[in-house]
PDB file of C-alpha atoms and ligand atoms in Angstrom:
ATOM      1  CA  MET A   1      40.661  70.736 -29.031  1.00 82.00           C
ATOM      2  CA  THR A   2      41.355  68.114 -30.484  1.00 94.00           C
ATOM      3  CA  THR A   3      40.185  67.715 -33.797  1.00 95.00           C
ATOM      4  CA  GLY A   4      41.025  63.954 -33.653  1.00 96.00           C
ATOM      5  CA  ARG A   5      42.402  63.709 -37.302  1.00 98.00           C
ATOM      6  CA  THR A   6      45.894  63.786 -38.385  1.00 98.00           C
ATOM      7  CA  ALA A   7      47.356  66.691 -41.173  1.00 99.00           C
ATOM      8  CA  VAL A   8      50.749  66.549 -42.711  1.00 99.00           C
ATOM      9  CA  VAL A   9      52.782  68.962 -43.864  1.00 99.00           C
ATOM     10  CA  THR A  10      55.774  68.677 -46.150  1.00 99.00           C
ATOM     11  CA  GLY A  11      58.637  71.234 -45.549  1.00 98.00           C
ATOM     12  CA  GLY A  12      57.116  71.912 -42.339  1.00 98.00           C
ATOM     13  CA  GLY A  13      60.922  72.515 -40.717  1.00 98.00           C
ATOM     14  CA  SER A  14      61.277  75.644 -41.904  1.00 97.00           C
ATOM     15  CA  GLY A  15      59.525  78.802 -43.022  1.00 97.00           C
ATOM     16  CA  ILE A  16      55.641  78.580 -44.955  1.00 98.00           C
ATOM     17  CA  GLY A  17      55.763  75.351 -43.310  1.00 98.00           C
ATOM     18  CA  ARG A  18      56.932  76.012 -40.056  1.00 98.00           C
ATOM     19  CA  ALA A  19      54.135  78.232 -39.603  1.00 98.00           C
ATOM     20  CA  ILE A  20      51.311  75.991 -41.025  1.00 98.00           C
ATOM     21  CA  ALA A  21      52.525  73.127 -38.900  1.00 98.00           C
ATOM     22  CA  ASN A  22      52.395  74.989 -35.794  1.00 98.00           C
ATOM     23  CA  ARG A  23      48.571  76.386 -36.792  1.00 98.00           C
ATOM     24  CA  LEU A  24      46.870  72.721 -37.677  1.00 98.00           C
ATOM     25  CA  ALA A  25      48.701  71.729 -34.642  1.00 98.00           C
ATOM     26  CA  GLU A  26      46.802  75.007 -32.436  1.00 98.00           C
ATOM     27  CA  ASP A  27      44.111  73.976 -34.619  1.00 98.00           C
ATOM     28  CA  GLY A  28      43.860  70.647 -32.853  1.00 98.00           C
ATOM     29  CA  PHE A  29      45.500  68.052 -35.507  1.00 98.00           C
ATOM     30  CA  ALA A  30      47.538  65.582 -34.842  1.00 98.00           C
ATOM     31  CA  THR A  31      50.326  66.953 -36.759  1.00 98.00           C
ATOM     32  CA  ALA A  32      52.981  65.548 -38.397  1.00 99.00           C
ATOM     33  CA  VAL A  33      56.163  67.763 -40.130  1.00 99.00           C
ATOM     34  CA  LEU A  34      57.606  65.828 -42.236  1.00 98.00           C
ATOM     35  CA  ASP A  35      61.241  67.802 -43.569  1.00 98.00           C
ATOM     36  CA  LEU A  36      64.571  66.656 -45.695  1.00 98.00           C
ATOM     37  CA  ASN A  37      66.158  68.231 -42.420  1.00 98.00           C
ATOM     38  CA  ALA A  38      65.665  66.040 -39.564  1.00 98.00           C
ATOM     39  CA  GLY A  39      66.370  68.767 -37.465  1.00 98.00           C
ATOM     40  CA  ALA A  40      64.560  71.260 -37.590  1.00 98.00           C
ATOM     41  CA  ALA A  41      61.514  69.403 -38.464  1.00 98.00           C
ATOM     42  CA  GLU A  42      62.039  67.982 -34.351  1.00 98.00           C
ATOM     43  CA  MET A  43      62.456  71.687 -33.924  1.00 98.00           C
ATOM     44  CA  VAL A  44      59.264  72.911 -35.807  1.00 98.00           C
ATOM     45  CA  ALA A  45      57.965  69.522 -34.015  1.00 98.00           C
ATOM     46  CA  ALA A  46      58.728  69.961 -30.466  1.00 98.00           C
ATOM     47  CA  GLU A  47      58.126  74.010 -30.725  1.00 98.00           C
ATOM     48  CA  ALA A  48      54.184  72.672 -30.876  1.00 98.00           C
ATOM     49  CA  ARG A  49      54.592  70.502 -28.689  1.00 98.00           C
ATOM     50  CA  ALA A  50      55.820  73.277 -26.112  1.00 98.00           C
ATOM     51  CA  LYS A  51      52.675  74.874 -26.858  1.00 98.00           C
ATOM     52  CA  GLY A  52      50.610  71.807 -25.585  1.00 98.00           C
ATOM     53  CA  HIS A  53      49.546  70.704 -28.841  1.00 98.00           C
ATOM     54  CA  GLU A  54      50.110  67.523 -30.909  1.00 98.00           C
ATOM     55  CA  ALA A  55      53.337  67.131 -32.929  1.00 98.00           C
ATOM     56  CA  VAL A  56      55.481  64.556 -33.923  1.00 98.00           C
ATOM     57  CA  ALA A  57      58.719  64.595 -36.645  1.00 98.00           C
ATOM     58  CA  PHE A  58      59.657  63.097 -39.305  1.00 98.00           C
ATOM     59  CA  GLY A  59      62.660  64.098 -40.449  1.00 98.00           C
ATOM     60  CA  GLY A  60      65.090  62.805 -43.006  1.00 98.00           C
ATOM     61  CA  VAL A  61      62.394  62.264 -45.890  1.00 98.00           C
ATOM     62  CA  ASP A  62      63.204  63.030 -49.279  1.00 99.00           C
ATOM     63  CA  VAL A  63      59.289  63.856 -51.217  1.00 99.00           C
ATOM     64  CA  SER A  64      60.722  63.305 -54.295  1.00 98.00           C
ATOM     65  CA  ASP A  65      61.450  60.240 -53.434  1.00 98.00           C
ATOM     66  CA  ARG A  66      58.162  57.639 -53.626  1.00 98.00           C
ATOM     67  CA  ALA A  67      59.287  54.551 -50.960  1.00 98.00           C
ATOM     68  CA  GLN A  68      60.530  57.222 -48.816  1.00 98.00           C
ATOM     69  CA  VAL A  69      57.224  58.976 -48.840  1.00 99.00           C
ATOM     70  CA  ASN A  70      55.370  55.941 -48.433  1.00 98.00           C
ATOM     71  CA  ALA A  71      57.512  54.442 -45.680  1.00 98.00           C
ATOM     72  CA  ALA A  72      57.037  58.242 -43.764  1.00 98.00           C
ATOM     73  CA  ILE A  73      53.054  57.976 -44.168  1.00 98.00           C
ATOM     74  CA  GLN A  74      52.142  54.449 -42.401  1.00 98.00           C
ATOM     75  CA  SER A  75      54.884  55.369 -39.993  1.00 98.00           C
ATOM     76  CA  ILE A  76      52.854  58.430 -39.333  1.00 98.00           C
ATOM     77  CA  ARG A  77      49.320  56.433 -39.787  1.00 98.00           C
ATOM     78  CA  GLU A  78      50.277  53.859 -37.409  1.00 98.00           C
ATOM     79  CA  THR A  79      52.355  56.940 -34.526  1.00 98.00           C
ATOM     80  CA  LEU A  80      49.209  59.853 -35.338  1.00 98.00           C
ATOM     81  CA  GLY A  81      46.442  57.862 -37.305  1.00 98.00           C
ATOM     82  CA  PRO A  82      45.394  57.668 -40.575  1.00 98.00           C
ATOM     83  CA  VAL A  83      46.022  61.045 -42.390  1.00 98.00           C
ATOM     84  CA  LEU A  84      42.901  63.414 -43.346  1.00 98.00           C
ATOM     85  CA  VAL A  85      44.713  66.379 -44.083  1.00 99.00           C
ATOM     86  CA  LEU A  86      48.017  66.615 -46.726  1.00 99.00           C
ATOM     87  CA  VAL A  87      50.544  70.236 -46.830  1.00 99.00           C
ATOM     88  CA  ASN A  88      52.511  69.712 -49.514  1.00 99.00           C
ATOM     89  CA  ASN A  89      54.990  73.039 -48.942  1.00 98.00           C
ATOM     90  CA  ALA A  90      58.157  71.073 -49.615  1.00 98.00           C
ATOM     91  CA  GLY A  91      59.756  73.378 -52.452  1.00 98.00           C
ATOM     92  CA  ARG A  92      63.010  73.583 -53.809  1.00 97.00           C
ATOM     93  CA  THR A  93      64.052  76.838 -55.983  1.00 95.00           C
ATOM     94  CA  GLY A  94      65.892  77.674 -59.088  1.00 95.00           C
ATOM     95  CA  PHE A  95      67.893  80.326 -60.949  1.00 95.00           C
ATOM     96  CA  LYS A  96      68.997  79.992 -64.670  1.00 96.00           C
ATOM     97  CA  GLU A  97      69.159  82.064 -67.822  1.00 97.00           C
ATOM     98  CA  PHE A  98      67.040  79.535 -70.005  1.00 98.00           C
ATOM     99  CA  MET A  99      69.149  78.440 -72.657  1.00 98.00           C
ATOM    100  CA  LYS A 100      71.745  77.349 -69.277  1.00 98.00           C
ATOM    101  CA  ILE A 101      68.862  74.958 -67.714  1.00 98.00           C
ATOM    102  CA  SER A 102      70.840  71.211 -66.911  1.00 98.00           C
ATOM    103  CA  ASP A 103      68.555  68.444 -67.840  1.00 98.00           C
ATOM    104  CA  GLU A 104      69.795  67.398 -64.042  1.00 98.00           C
ATOM    105  CA  SER A 105      68.269  70.833 -62.619  1.00 98.00           C
ATOM    106  CA  TRP A 106      65.151  70.900 -64.041  1.00 98.00           C
ATOM    107  CA  ASP A 107      64.371  67.323 -63.144  1.00 98.00           C
ATOM    108  CA  GLY A 108      65.426  67.955 -60.056  1.00 98.00           C
ATOM    109  CA  ILE A 109      62.938  71.191 -59.140  1.00 98.00           C
ATOM    110  CA  LEU A 110      60.566  68.803 -60.732  1.00 98.00           C
ATOM    111  CA  ALA A 111      61.429  65.925 -58.943  1.00 98.00           C
ATOM    112  CA  VAL A 112      60.558  67.733 -55.532  1.00 99.00           C
ATOM    113  CA  ASN A 113      58.539  70.372 -56.424  1.00 98.00           C
ATOM    114  CA  LEU A 114      55.915  68.125 -58.424  1.00 98.00           C
ATOM    115  CA  ASN A 115      56.499  64.600 -58.522  1.00 99.00           C
ATOM    116  CA  GLY A 116      56.539  65.218 -54.585  1.00 99.00           C
ATOM    117  CA  PRO A 117      53.371  66.033 -54.176  1.00 99.00           C
ATOM    118  CA  PHE A 118      52.351  63.541 -56.837  1.00 99.00           C
ATOM    119  CA  TYR A 119      54.057  60.406 -54.661  1.00 99.00           C
ATOM    120  CA  CYS A 120      52.276  62.089 -51.040  1.00 99.00           C
ATOM    121  CA  CYS A 121      48.467  62.667 -52.631  1.00 99.00           C
ATOM    122  CA  GLN A 122      48.730  58.818 -53.332  1.00 99.00           C
ATOM    123  CA  ALA A 123      50.041  57.422 -50.270  1.00 99.00           C
ATOM    124  CA  VAL A 124      46.893  59.559 -48.242  1.00 99.00           C
ATOM    125  CA  ILE A 125      44.082  59.292 -50.566  1.00 99.00           C
ATOM    126  CA  PRO A 126      42.871  55.888 -49.304  1.00 98.00           C
ATOM    127  CA  ASP A 127      42.607  57.095 -45.792  1.00 98.00           C
ATOM    128  CA  MET A 128      40.751  60.048 -47.037  1.00 98.00           C
ATOM    129  CA  VAL A 129      38.599  57.995 -49.423  1.00 98.00           C
ATOM    130  CA  GLU A 130      37.700  55.553 -46.507  1.00 98.00           C
ATOM    131  CA  ALA A 131      36.734  58.251 -43.834  1.00 98.00           C
ATOM    132  CA  GLY A 132      34.719  60.083 -46.616  1.00 98.00           C
ATOM    133  CA  TRP A 133      36.356  63.642 -45.727  1.00 98.00           C
ATOM    134  CA  GLY A 134      40.298  65.142 -46.585  1.00 98.00           C
ATOM    135  CA  ARG A 135      41.403  68.150 -47.203  1.00 99.00           C
ATOM    136  CA  ILE A 136      44.822  68.626 -49.231  1.00 99.00           C
ATOM    137  CA  VAL A 137      46.613  71.852 -49.970  1.00 99.00           C
ATOM    138  CA  ASN A 138      49.491  72.507 -52.450  1.00 99.00           C
ATOM    139  CA  ILE A 139      51.741  75.315 -52.067  1.00 98.00           C
ATOM    140  CA  SER A 140      52.527  76.473 -55.557  1.00 98.00           C
ATOM    141  CA  SER A 141      53.789  79.982 -56.608  1.00 98.00           C
ATOM    142  CA  SER A 142      52.595  83.129 -57.759  1.00 97.00           C
ATOM    143  CA  SER A 143      55.166  83.184 -59.845  1.00 96.00           C
ATOM    144  CA  ALA A 144      53.426  80.612 -61.732  1.00 97.00           C
ATOM    145  CA  GLN A 145      50.612  82.742 -62.272  1.00 96.00           C
ATOM    146  CA  SER A 146      52.232  85.480 -63.660  1.00 95.00           C
ATOM    147  CA  GLY A 147      55.771  83.875 -64.923  1.00 96.00           C
ATOM    148  CA  GLN A 148      58.976  84.303 -63.604  1.00 94.00           C
ATOM    149  CA  GLN A 149      61.954  85.222 -66.411  1.00 95.00           C
ATOM    150  CA  TYR A 150      65.109  83.403 -65.029  1.00 96.00           C
ATOM    151  CA  MET A 151      62.850  80.698 -63.104  1.00 97.00           C
ATOM    152  CA  THR A 152      61.354  78.497 -66.309  1.00 98.00           C
ATOM    153  CA  HIS A 153      62.020  75.706 -63.886  1.00 98.00           C
ATOM    154  CA  TYR A 154      60.814  76.338 -60.908  1.00 98.00           C
ATOM    155  CA  VAL A 155      57.221  78.224 -62.345  1.00 98.00           C
ATOM    156  CA  ALA A 156      56.733  75.108 -64.938  1.00 98.00           C
ATOM    157  CA  SER A 157      57.017  72.829 -61.788  1.00 98.00           C
ATOM    158  CA  LYS A 158      54.282  75.018 -59.734  1.00 98.00           C
ATOM    159  CA  ALA A 159      51.826  75.357 -62.539  1.00 98.00           C
ATOM    160  CA  GLY A 160      51.645  72.239 -62.853  1.00 98.00           C
ATOM    161  CA  LEU A 161      50.956  71.583 -59.216  1.00 98.00           C
ATOM    162  CA  ILE A 162      48.332  74.287 -60.079  1.00 98.00           C
ATOM    163  CA  GLY A 163      46.910  71.614 -62.922  1.00 98.00           C
ATOM    164  CA  LEU A 164      47.287  68.565 -60.769  1.00 98.00           C
ATOM    165  CA  THR A 165      45.063  70.669 -57.838  1.00 99.00           C
ATOM    166  CA  LYS A 166      41.826  71.379 -60.307  1.00 98.00           C
ATOM    167  CA  SER A 167      41.988  67.934 -61.700  1.00 98.00           C
ATOM    168  CA  LEU A 168      42.124  66.532 -58.513  1.00 99.00           C
ATOM    169  CA  ALA A 169      39.970  68.255 -57.285  1.00 99.00           C
ATOM    170  CA  LEU A 170      37.631  67.397 -59.812  1.00 98.00           C
ATOM    171  CA  GLU A 171      38.018  64.006 -59.307  1.00 98.00           C
ATOM    172  CA  LEU A 172      37.968  63.603 -55.711  1.00 98.00           C
ATOM    173  CA  GLY A 173      35.148  65.917 -55.012  1.00 98.00           C
ATOM    174  CA  PRO A 174      32.570  63.471 -54.965  1.00 98.00           C
ATOM    175  CA  GLN A 175      34.637  61.468 -52.436  1.00 98.00           C
ATOM    176  CA  GLY A 176      33.816  64.070 -49.332  1.00 98.00           C
ATOM    177  CA  ILE A 177      38.172  65.869 -50.286  1.00 99.00           C
ATOM    178  CA  THR A 178      38.937  68.888 -51.680  1.00 99.00           C
ATOM    179  CA  VAL A 179      42.322  69.802 -52.896  1.00 99.00           C
ATOM    180  CA  ASN A 180      42.911  73.371 -53.532  1.00 99.00           C
ATOM    181  CA  THR A 181      46.151  75.579 -53.924  1.00 98.00           C
ATOM    182  CA  VAL A 182      47.585  78.614 -51.883  1.00 98.00           C
ATOM    183  CA  PRO A 183      50.278  80.374 -54.376  1.00 98.00           C
ATOM    184  CA  PRO A 184      52.508  82.831 -51.784  1.00 98.00           C
ATOM    185  CA  GLY A 185      53.904  85.327 -53.408  1.00 95.00           C
ATOM    186  CA  PHE A 186      57.225  87.516 -51.185  1.00 94.00           C
ATOM    187  CA  VAL A 187      56.971  85.935 -47.776  1.00 97.00           C
ATOM    188  CA  ASP A 188      59.497  86.487 -45.666  1.00 96.00           C
ATOM    189  CA  THR A 189      61.433  82.867 -45.110  1.00 94.00           C
ATOM    190  CA  PRO A 190      65.055  81.794 -45.655  1.00 92.00           C
ATOM    191  CA  MET A 191      64.370  80.879 -49.787  1.00 89.00           C
ATOM    192  CA  LEU A 192      63.715  84.231 -49.796  1.00 93.00           C
ATOM    193  CA  ARG A 193      66.483  85.791 -48.035  1.00 95.00           C
ATOM    194  CA  GLY A 194      68.530  83.612 -49.573  1.00 93.00           C
ATOM    195  CA  SER A 195      67.480  84.636 -52.779  1.00 91.00           C
ATOM    196  CA  GLU A 196      67.940  88.109 -52.021  1.00 94.00           C
ATOM    197  CA  LYS A 197      71.132  87.012 -50.687  1.00 93.00           C
ATOM    198  CA  ARG A 198      72.315  86.072 -54.007  1.00 91.00           C
ATOM    199  CA  GLY A 199      71.307  88.949 -55.836  1.00 90.00           C
ATOM    200  CA  LEU A 200      68.566  87.233 -57.982  1.00 88.00           C
ATOM    201  CA  LEU A 201      65.084  89.467 -55.998  1.00 90.00           C
ATOM    202  CA  GLY A 202      66.554  92.676 -58.255  1.00 88.00           C
ATOM    203  CA  GLY A 203      66.832  95.091 -54.838  1.00 92.00           C
ATOM    204  CA  THR A 204      66.052  93.933 -51.508  1.00 95.00           C
ATOM    205  CA  VAL A 205      63.412  92.350 -49.677  1.00 95.00           C
ATOM    206  CA  ASP A 206      62.453  95.759 -48.009  1.00 96.00           C
ATOM    207  CA  HIS A 207      62.497  97.257 -51.703  1.00 95.00           C
ATOM    208  CA  HIS A 208      60.345  94.431 -52.745  1.00 94.00           C
ATOM    209  CA  ALA A 209      58.348  95.655 -49.830  1.00 96.00           C
ATOM    210  CA  GLU A 210      57.525  99.254 -50.553  1.00 96.00           C
ATOM    211  CA  LEU A 211      56.402  98.069 -53.852  1.00 95.00           C
ATOM    212  CA  THR A 212      54.048  95.535 -52.732  1.00 96.00           C
ATOM    213  CA  PRO A 213      50.375  97.080 -52.660  1.00 97.00           C
ATOM    214  CA  VAL A 214      49.689  96.529 -48.866  1.00 97.00           C
ATOM    215  CA  ARG A 215      53.308  98.078 -48.208  1.00 97.00           C
ATOM    216  CA  ARG A 216      54.840  95.030 -46.586  1.00 97.00           C
ATOM    217  CA  ALA A 217      56.559  91.644 -47.199  1.00 97.00           C
ATOM    218  CA  GLY A 218      54.367  88.192 -46.818  1.00 97.00           C
ATOM    219  CA  LYS A 219      54.500  86.011 -43.398  1.00 98.00           C
ATOM    220  CA  PRO A 220      54.537  83.158 -43.099  1.00 98.00           C
ATOM    221  CA  GLU A 221      51.464  83.139 -40.966  1.00 98.00           C
ATOM    222  CA  ASP A 222      49.885  84.517 -43.658  1.00 98.00           C
ATOM    223  CA  ILE A 223      50.025  81.461 -45.782  1.00 98.00           C
ATOM    224  CA  ALA A 224      49.119  79.478 -42.543  1.00 99.00           C
ATOM    225  CA  ALA A 225      46.152  80.979 -42.048  1.00 98.00           C
ATOM    226  CA  ALA A 226      44.514  80.886 -45.448  1.00 98.00           C
ATOM    227  CA  CYS A 227      45.828  77.059 -45.554  1.00 99.00           C
ATOM    228  CA  SER A 228      44.163  77.010 -42.161  1.00 98.00           C
ATOM    229  CA  PHE A 229      40.412  77.937 -43.446  1.00 98.00           C
ATOM    230  CA  LEU A 230      40.694  75.705 -46.299  1.00 99.00           C
ATOM    231  CA  ILE A 231      41.472  72.859 -43.838  1.00 98.00           C
ATOM    232  CA  SER A 232      38.306  74.125 -41.615  1.00 98.00           C
ATOM    233  CA  GLU A 233      34.777  72.270 -42.152  1.00 97.00           C
ATOM    234  CA  GLU A 234      33.464  75.517 -43.284  1.00 97.00           C
ATOM    235  CA  ALA A 235      35.472  75.450 -46.311  1.00 98.00           C
ATOM    236  CA  GLY A 236      33.746  72.143 -47.403  1.00 98.00           C
ATOM    237  CA  TYR A 237      32.786  73.264 -50.216  1.00 98.00           C
ATOM    238  CA  ILE A 238      35.763  74.857 -52.116  1.00 98.00           C
ATOM    239  CA  THR A 239      37.666  72.988 -54.069  1.00 99.00           C
ATOM    240  CA  GLY A 240      39.869  73.696 -57.345  1.00 98.00           C
ATOM    241  CA  GLN A 241      40.688  76.642 -56.385  1.00 98.00           C
ATOM    242  CA  VAL A 242      43.304  79.100 -56.338  1.00 98.00           C
ATOM    243  CA  LEU A 243      43.486  81.380 -53.277  1.00 98.00           C
ATOM    244  CA  GLY A 244      46.531  83.692 -53.704  1.00 98.00           C
ATOM    245  CA  VAL A 245      48.141  84.691 -50.243  1.00 98.00           C
ATOM    246  CA  ASN A 246      50.667  87.860 -52.460  1.00 97.00           C
ATOM    247  CA  GLY A 247      49.395  91.175 -50.774  1.00 97.00           C
ATOM    248  CA  GLY A 248      48.074  92.136 -54.095  1.00 97.00           C
ATOM    249  CA  ARG A 249      50.781  91.859 -56.132  1.00 95.00           C
ATOM    250  CA  ASN A 250      48.915  89.774 -58.164  1.00 91.00           C
ATOM    251  CA  THR A 251      45.654  89.663 -58.523  1.00 88.00           C
TER     252      THR A 251
HETATM  253  P1  NAP B   1      62.026  76.970 -47.532  1.00 54.97           P
HETATM  254  O1  NAP B   1      62.485  78.198 -45.931  1.00 54.97           O
HETATM  255  O2  NAP B   1      63.264  76.267 -47.932  1.00 54.97           O
HETATM  256  O3  NAP B   1      61.614  75.557 -46.627  1.00 54.97           O
HETATM  257  C1  NAP B   1      61.416  74.788 -47.447  1.00 54.97           C
HETATM  258  C2  NAP B   1      61.719  73.850 -46.638  1.00 54.97           C
HETATM  259  O4  NAP B   1      61.319  72.614 -47.187  1.00 54.97           O
HETATM  260  C3  NAP B   1      63.047  73.205 -46.146  1.00 54.97           C
HETATM  261  O5  NAP B   1      62.739  73.015 -44.122  1.00 54.97           O
HETATM  262  C4  NAP B   1      64.012  71.996 -47.088  1.00 54.97           C
HETATM  263  O6  NAP B   1      64.482  71.558 -46.059  1.00 54.97           O
HETATM  264  C5  NAP B   1      62.441  71.640 -47.128  1.00 54.97           C
HETATM  265  N1  NAP B   1      62.595  70.599 -48.377  1.00 54.97           N
HETATM  266  C6  NAP B   1      63.153  70.879 -49.783  1.00 54.97           C
HETATM  267  N2  NAP B   1      63.216  69.719 -50.097  1.00 54.97           N
HETATM  268  C7  NAP B   1      62.638  69.016 -49.831  1.00 54.97           C
HETATM  269  C8  NAP B   1      62.657  67.501 -50.319  1.00 54.97           C
HETATM  270  N3  NAP B   1      62.806  67.088 -51.504  1.00 54.97           N
HETATM  271  N4  NAP B   1      61.843  66.685 -49.121  1.00 54.97           N
HETATM  272  C9  NAP B   1      61.097  67.135 -47.995  1.00 54.97           C
HETATM  273  N5  NAP B   1      61.354  68.178 -47.362  1.00 54.97           N
HETATM  274  C10 NAP B   1      62.283  68.995 -48.187  1.00 54.97           C
HETATM  275  O7  NAP B   1      60.936  77.702 -48.042  1.00 54.97           O
HETATM  276  P2  NAP B   1      59.589  78.822 -47.492  1.00 54.97           P
HETATM  277  O8  NAP B   1      60.074  79.980 -48.004  1.00 54.97           O
HETATM  278  O9  NAP B   1      59.063  78.475 -46.661  1.00 54.97           O
HETATM  279  O10 NAP B   1      58.689  77.920 -49.172  1.00 54.97           O
HETATM  280  C11 NAP B   1      58.189  76.766 -48.753  1.00 54.97           C
HETATM  281  C12 NAP B   1      57.109  76.572 -50.154  1.00 54.97           C
HETATM  282  O11 NAP B   1      56.300  77.747 -50.567  1.00 54.97           O
HETATM  283  C13 NAP B   1      57.998  75.747 -51.219  1.00 54.97           C
HETATM  284  O12 NAP B   1      56.789  74.808 -52.170  1.00 54.97           O
HETATM  285  C14 NAP B   1      57.971  77.831 -51.889  1.00 54.97           C
HETATM  286  O13 NAP B   1      58.048  76.959 -53.745  1.00 54.97           O
HETATM  287  C15 NAP B   1      56.630  78.228 -52.320  1.00 54.97           C
HETATM  288  N6  NAP B   1      56.612  79.311 -51.551  1.00 54.97           N
HETATM  289  C16 NAP B   1      57.388  80.468 -51.524  1.00 54.97           C
HETATM  290  C17 NAP B   1      57.230  81.519 -51.667  1.00 54.97           C
HETATM  291  C18 NAP B   1      58.137  82.836 -50.675  1.00 54.97           C
HETATM  292  O14 NAP B   1      57.990  84.431 -51.160  1.00 54.97           O
HETATM  293  N7  NAP B   1      58.994  82.123 -50.032  1.00 54.97           N
HETATM  294  C19 NAP B   1      56.661  81.848 -52.905  1.00 54.97           C
HETATM  295  C20 NAP B   1      56.334  81.452 -53.130  1.00 54.97           C
HETATM  296  C21 NAP B   1      56.166  79.750 -53.120  1.00 54.97           C
HETATM  297  P3  NAP B   1      66.440  71.959 -46.354  1.00 54.97           P
HETATM  298  O15 NAP B   1      66.644  73.240 -45.788  1.00 54.97           O
HETATM  299  O16 NAP B   1      67.478  70.567 -46.017  1.00 54.97           O
HETATM  300  O17 NAP B   1      66.175  71.716 -48.345  1.00 54.97           O
END
């Protein structure tokens, strides 16, 4: 059954975003798969369409560029209708000793992980206000709850996203719009496998799975399920919250 509502998932071409896009399409949202990687966005949209759902790719869009974001959201609006659900998932990671982080690297990570959600929220909120209903879910990181050595820039950006979530929730609550954040921890995606390959995890994914209370790595679908719930009608009384999905690694 379709909801008659449009959802945008940034970074929807890979890993967690891919699972969220597929899940929201399955939940009946007309889903815009927005990603820097055009081929990946198209592949995910085609995957959802093959299952009979409505999904369209908006590839080659950099969320850290306000003009690109505004143009993409306008195009999504014209193709699928007003945007009433936004999942800010696109993210970049980084690993560097604090004293060696360059201005360029600091700015680059904040541009994608924090400016991106800022631009995307500003682009879609007018649609939500007009409808008197909206759902925003920001994908932060469990590292913002615990801290993570050698990832100060990344963690600062994700902690900023938690602050953005809490403040925006207070501002938009009266207009029927909820804003929540899901900080994932240790989810088996290309990003995590890339860190494993570069020796940045301090052990293999399997080793860390053994140290995780539920004894496995997270699946992208675990994060998608949490998003699906926060976006549902019955989650309307939940806003400004941090819903950790991390196998018990952070409590
Ligand atoms: P992923 O597999 O690397 O997927 C991220 C997607 O975002 C990629 O398709 C990437 O495109 C796209 N992207 C990157 N920069 C972008 C930009 N500027 N504009 C638009 N799209 C962009 O990562 P993931 O593991 O699924 O992570 C998804 C989110 O969860 C991220 O925000 C990440 O920080 C967060 N997270 C993940 C974990 C984990 O354990 N995996 C833990 C905590 C938080 P390209 O491939 O072209 O770069």
